[in-house]
mmCIF file of C-alpha atoms in Angstrom:
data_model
loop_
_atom_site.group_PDB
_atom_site.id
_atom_site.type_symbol
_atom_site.label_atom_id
_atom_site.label_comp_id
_atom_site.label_asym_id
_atom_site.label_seq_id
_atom_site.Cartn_x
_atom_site.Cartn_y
_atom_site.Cartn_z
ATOM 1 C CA UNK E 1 83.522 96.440 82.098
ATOM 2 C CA UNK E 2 86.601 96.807 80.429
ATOM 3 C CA UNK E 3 88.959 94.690 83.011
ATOM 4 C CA UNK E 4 86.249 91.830 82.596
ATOM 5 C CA UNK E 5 86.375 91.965 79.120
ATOM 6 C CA UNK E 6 89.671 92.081 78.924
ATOM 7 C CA UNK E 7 90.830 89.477 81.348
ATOM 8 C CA UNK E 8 87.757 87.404 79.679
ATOM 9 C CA UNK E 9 90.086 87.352 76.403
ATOM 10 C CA UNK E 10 93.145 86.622 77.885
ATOM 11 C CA UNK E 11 91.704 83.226 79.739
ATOM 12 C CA UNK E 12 91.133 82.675 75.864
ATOM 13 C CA UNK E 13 93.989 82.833 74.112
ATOM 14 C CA UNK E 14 95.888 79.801 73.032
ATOM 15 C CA UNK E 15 98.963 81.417 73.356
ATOM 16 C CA UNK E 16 100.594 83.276 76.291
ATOM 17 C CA UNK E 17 101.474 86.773 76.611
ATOM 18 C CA UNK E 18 104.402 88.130 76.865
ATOM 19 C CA UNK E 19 103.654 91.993 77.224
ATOM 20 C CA UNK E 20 101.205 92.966 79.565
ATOM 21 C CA UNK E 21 100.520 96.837 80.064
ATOM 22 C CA UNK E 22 97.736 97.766 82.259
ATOM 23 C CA UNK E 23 98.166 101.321 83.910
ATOM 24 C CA UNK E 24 95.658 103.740 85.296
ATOM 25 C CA UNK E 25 93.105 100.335 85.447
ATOM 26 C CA UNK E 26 92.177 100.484 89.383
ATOM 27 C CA UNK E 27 92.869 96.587 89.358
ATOM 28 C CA UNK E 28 92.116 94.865 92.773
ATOM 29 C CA UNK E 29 93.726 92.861 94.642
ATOM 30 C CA UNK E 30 90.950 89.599 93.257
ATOM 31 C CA UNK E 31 92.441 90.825 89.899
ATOM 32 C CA UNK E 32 96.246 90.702 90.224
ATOM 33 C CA UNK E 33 95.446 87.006 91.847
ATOM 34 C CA UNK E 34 93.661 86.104 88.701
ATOM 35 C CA UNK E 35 96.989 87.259 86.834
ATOM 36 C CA UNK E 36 99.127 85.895 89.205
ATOM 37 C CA UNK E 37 97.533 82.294 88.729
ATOM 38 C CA UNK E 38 97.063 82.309 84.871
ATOM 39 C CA UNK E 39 98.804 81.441 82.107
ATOM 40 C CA UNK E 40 100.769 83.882 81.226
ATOM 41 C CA UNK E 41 102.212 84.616 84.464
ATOM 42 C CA UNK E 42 105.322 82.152 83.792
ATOM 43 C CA UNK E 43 105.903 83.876 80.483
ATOM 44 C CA UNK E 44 106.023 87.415 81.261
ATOM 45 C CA UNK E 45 108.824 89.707 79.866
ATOM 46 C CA UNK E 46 107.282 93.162 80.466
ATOM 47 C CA UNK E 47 104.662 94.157 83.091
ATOM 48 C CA UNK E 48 103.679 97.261 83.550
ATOM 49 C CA UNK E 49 100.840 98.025 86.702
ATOM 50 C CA UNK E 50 101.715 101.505 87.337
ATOM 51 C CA UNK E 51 99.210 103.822 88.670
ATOM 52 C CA UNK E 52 97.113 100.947 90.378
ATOM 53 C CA UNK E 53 97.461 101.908 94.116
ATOM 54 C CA UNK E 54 98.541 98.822 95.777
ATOM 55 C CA UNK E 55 98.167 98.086 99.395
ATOM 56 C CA UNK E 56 98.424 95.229 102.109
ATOM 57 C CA UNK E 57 96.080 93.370 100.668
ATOM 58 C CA UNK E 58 97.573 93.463 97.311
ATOM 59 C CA UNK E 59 101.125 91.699 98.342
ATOM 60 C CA UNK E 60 100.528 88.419 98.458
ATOM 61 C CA UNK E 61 99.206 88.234 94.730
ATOM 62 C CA UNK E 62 101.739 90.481 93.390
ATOM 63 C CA UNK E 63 104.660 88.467 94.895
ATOM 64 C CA UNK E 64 103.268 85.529 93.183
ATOM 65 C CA UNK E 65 102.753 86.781 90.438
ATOM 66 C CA UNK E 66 106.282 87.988 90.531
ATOM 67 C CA UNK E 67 107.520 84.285 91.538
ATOM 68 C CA UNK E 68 105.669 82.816 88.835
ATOM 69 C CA UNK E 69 107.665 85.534 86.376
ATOM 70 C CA UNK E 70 111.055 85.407 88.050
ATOM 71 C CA UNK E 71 112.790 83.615 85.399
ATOM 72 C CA UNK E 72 111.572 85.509 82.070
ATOM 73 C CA UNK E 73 110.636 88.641 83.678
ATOM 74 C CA UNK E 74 112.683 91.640 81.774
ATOM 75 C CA UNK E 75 111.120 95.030 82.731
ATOM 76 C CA UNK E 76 108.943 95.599 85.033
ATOM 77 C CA UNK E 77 107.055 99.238 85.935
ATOM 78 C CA UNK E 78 105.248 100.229 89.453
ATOM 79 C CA UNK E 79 105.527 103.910 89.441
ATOM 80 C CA UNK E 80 102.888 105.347 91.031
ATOM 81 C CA UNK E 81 101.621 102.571 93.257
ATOM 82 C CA UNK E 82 101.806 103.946 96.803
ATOM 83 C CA UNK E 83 104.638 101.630 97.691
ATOM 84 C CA UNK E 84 105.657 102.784 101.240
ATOM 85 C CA UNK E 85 108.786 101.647 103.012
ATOM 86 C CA UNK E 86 106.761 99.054 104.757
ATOM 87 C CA UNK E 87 105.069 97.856 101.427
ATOM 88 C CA UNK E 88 108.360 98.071 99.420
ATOM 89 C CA UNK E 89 110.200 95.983 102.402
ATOM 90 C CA UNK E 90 107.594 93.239 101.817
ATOM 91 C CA UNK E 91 108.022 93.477 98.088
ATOM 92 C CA UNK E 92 112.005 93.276 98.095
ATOM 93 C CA UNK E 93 112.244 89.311 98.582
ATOM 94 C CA UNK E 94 110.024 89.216 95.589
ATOM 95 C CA UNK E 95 112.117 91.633 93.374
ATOM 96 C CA UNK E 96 115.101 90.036 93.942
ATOM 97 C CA UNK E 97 114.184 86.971 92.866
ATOM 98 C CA UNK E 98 114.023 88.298 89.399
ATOM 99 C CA UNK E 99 117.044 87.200 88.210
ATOM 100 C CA UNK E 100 116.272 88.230 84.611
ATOM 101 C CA UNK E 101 115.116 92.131 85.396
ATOM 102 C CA UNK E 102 116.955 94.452 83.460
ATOM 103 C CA UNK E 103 115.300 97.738 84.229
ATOM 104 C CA UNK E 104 112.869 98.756 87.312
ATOM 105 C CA UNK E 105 111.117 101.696 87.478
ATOM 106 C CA UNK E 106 109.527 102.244 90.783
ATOM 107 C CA UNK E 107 109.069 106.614 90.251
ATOM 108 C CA UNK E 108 106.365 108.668 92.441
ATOM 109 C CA UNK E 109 106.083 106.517 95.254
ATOM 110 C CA UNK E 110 106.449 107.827 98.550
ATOM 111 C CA UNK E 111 109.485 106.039 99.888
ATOM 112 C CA UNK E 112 112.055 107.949 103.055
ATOM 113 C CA UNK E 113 115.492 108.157 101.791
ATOM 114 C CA UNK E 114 116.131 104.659 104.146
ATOM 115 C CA UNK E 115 113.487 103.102 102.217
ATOM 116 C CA UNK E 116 115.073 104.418 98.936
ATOM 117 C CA UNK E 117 118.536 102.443 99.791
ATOM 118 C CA UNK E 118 117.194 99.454 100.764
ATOM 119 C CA UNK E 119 115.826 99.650 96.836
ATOM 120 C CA UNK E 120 118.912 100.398 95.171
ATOM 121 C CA UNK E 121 120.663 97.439 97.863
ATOM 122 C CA UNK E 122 117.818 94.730 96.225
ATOM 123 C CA UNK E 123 118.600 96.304 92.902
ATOM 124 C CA UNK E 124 122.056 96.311 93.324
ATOM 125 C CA UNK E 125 121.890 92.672 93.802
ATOM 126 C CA UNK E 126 120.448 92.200 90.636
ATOM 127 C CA UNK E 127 123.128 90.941 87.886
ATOM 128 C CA UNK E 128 120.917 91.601 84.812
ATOM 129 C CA UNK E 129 119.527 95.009 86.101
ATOM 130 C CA UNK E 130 120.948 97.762 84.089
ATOM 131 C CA UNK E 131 118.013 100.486 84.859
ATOM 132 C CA UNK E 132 116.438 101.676 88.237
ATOM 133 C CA UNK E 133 113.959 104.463 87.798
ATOM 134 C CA UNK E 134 113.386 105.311 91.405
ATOM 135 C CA UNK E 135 111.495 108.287 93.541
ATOM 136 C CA UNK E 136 112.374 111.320 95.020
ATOM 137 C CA UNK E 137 112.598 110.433 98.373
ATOM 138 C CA UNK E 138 110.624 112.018 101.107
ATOM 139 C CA UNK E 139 112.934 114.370 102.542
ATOM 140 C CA UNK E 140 113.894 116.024 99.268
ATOM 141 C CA UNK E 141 110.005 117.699 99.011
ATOM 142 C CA UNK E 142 108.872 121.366 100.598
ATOM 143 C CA UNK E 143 107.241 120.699 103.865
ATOM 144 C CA UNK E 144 103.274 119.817 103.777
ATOM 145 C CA UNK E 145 102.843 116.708 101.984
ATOM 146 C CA UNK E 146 100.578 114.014 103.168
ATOM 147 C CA UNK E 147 102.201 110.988 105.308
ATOM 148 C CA UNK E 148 101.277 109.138 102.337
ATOM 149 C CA UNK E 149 100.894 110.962 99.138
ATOM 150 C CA UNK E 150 99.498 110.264 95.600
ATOM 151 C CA UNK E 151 101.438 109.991 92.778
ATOM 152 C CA UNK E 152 100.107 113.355 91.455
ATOM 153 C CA UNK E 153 100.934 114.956 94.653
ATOM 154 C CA UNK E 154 104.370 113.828 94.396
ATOM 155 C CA UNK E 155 104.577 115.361 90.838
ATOM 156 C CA UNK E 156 103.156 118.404 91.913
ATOM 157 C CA UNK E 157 105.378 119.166 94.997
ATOM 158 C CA UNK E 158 107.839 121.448 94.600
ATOM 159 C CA UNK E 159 111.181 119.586 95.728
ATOM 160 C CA UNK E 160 113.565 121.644 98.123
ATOM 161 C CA UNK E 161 115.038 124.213 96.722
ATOM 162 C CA UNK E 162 118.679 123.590 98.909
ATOM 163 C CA UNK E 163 120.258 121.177 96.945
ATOM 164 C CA UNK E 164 121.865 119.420 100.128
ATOM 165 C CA UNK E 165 118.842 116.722 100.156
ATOM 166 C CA UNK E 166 119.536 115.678 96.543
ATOM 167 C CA UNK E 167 123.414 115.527 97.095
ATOM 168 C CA UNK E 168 123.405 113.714 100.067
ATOM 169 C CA UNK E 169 120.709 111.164 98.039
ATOM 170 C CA UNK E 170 122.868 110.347 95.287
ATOM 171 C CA UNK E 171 126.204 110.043 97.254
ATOM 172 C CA UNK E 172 124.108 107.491 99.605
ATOM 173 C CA UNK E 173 123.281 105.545 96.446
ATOM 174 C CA UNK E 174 126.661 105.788 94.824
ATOM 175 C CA UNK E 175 128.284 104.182 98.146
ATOM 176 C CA UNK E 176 125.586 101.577 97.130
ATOM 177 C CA UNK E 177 126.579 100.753 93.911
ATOM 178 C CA UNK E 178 130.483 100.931 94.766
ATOM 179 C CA UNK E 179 130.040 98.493 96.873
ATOM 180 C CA UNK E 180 128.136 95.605 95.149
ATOM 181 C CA UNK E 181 130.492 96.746 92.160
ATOM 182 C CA UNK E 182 127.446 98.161 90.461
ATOM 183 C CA UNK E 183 128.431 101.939 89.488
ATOM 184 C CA UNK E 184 129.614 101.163 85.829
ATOM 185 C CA UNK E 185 127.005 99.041 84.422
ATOM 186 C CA UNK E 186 123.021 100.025 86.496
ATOM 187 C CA UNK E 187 121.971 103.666 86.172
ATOM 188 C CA UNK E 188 119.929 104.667 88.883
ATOM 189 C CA UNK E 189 118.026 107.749 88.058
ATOM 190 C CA UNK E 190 114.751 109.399 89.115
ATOM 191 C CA UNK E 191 114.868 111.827 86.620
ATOM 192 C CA UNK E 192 111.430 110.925 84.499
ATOM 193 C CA UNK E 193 111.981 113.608 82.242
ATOM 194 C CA UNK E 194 115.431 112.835 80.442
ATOM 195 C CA UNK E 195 116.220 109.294 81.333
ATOM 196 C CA UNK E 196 115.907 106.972 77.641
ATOM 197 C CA UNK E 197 112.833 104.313 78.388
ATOM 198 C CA UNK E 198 114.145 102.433 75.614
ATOM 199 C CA UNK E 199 117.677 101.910 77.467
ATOM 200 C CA UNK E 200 119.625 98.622 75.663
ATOM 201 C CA UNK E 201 122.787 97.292 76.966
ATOM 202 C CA UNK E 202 124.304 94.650 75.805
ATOM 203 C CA UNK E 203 122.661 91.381 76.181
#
């Protein structure tokens, strides 16, 4: 009731919006192509979907919903969306066209530490990106979790206790960002606890 309702308003309104925060709303594939084909697609500056589990069938209407945002969109949030490698892979093209992003937060998903890279490679190649909010990767959890965990799972899990995983993590994405020139001016972090959502950097 309450996604009709509200998508019912926003095919009314004269002007377009700008903002558009809908977490923890279930939305379907049929309702990110209704966003992805209305008006305010072109217009977006912040989107927020996280905690709407996304899937195969959910791709093609996010990436054009992303293409019709890629030239105002500033901030954009998918933590929590069971993005997989395979899923994120299919999802990079569409990120980095975003020339305007300046901070991506993509926490709790269940990427591998290869799928992880390839992230911070498409962010990397991001001029205007100056946040990445990104996941534990795989490898740095206590054996047992699911192949493809929830979000809660993956803030439930104890992480290994060794801190080898983690170290060899952020060297990887340091190597990243020293080579695209990157390590002064994007924080990568996947610390959800401590990291400032309200980052600015000068425009």
């Amino acid at each position: 009731m309450f996604k009709s309702s509200f998508f019912s308003v926003c095919s009314s309104l004269s002007q377009p919006l700008e903002v558009l925060k809908l977490p923890y709303l279930c939305l379907t594939s049929t309702d990110l192509a209704y966003l992805s084909c209305s008006q305010h697609a072109p217009f977006l500056r912040e989107l927020d979907l996280s905690e709407n589990w996304l899937d195969e069938s959910s791709l093609p209407s996010l990436r054009r919903l992303l293409a019709q945002a890629e030239n105002s969109l500033c901030q954009l949030s998918l933590c929590g969306c069971g993005l997989s490698d395979s899923l994120l892979s299919a999802l990079l093209p569409s990120l980095s066209s975003c020339q305007a992003l300046r901070r991506l937060r993509l926490a709790l998903n269940p990427l591998s530490r290869t799928g992880l890279l390839c992230l911070a490679r498409t962010a990397a190649g991001i001029p205007s990106l100056r946040l990445l909010l990104y996941p534990n990767p795989l490898e740095e959890y206590e054996p047992g979790l699911p192949a493809l965990p929830s979000s809660a799972q993956l803030l439930d899990w104890p992480l290994l206790e060794e801190s080898e995983g983690r170290d060899l993590t952020l060297r990887l994405l340091e190597e990243v960002l020293n080579l695209r020139g990157r390590s002064r001016d994007l924080l990568v972090t996947s610390d959800l606890l401590n990291y400032s959502p309200d980052l600015t950097v000068d425009e």
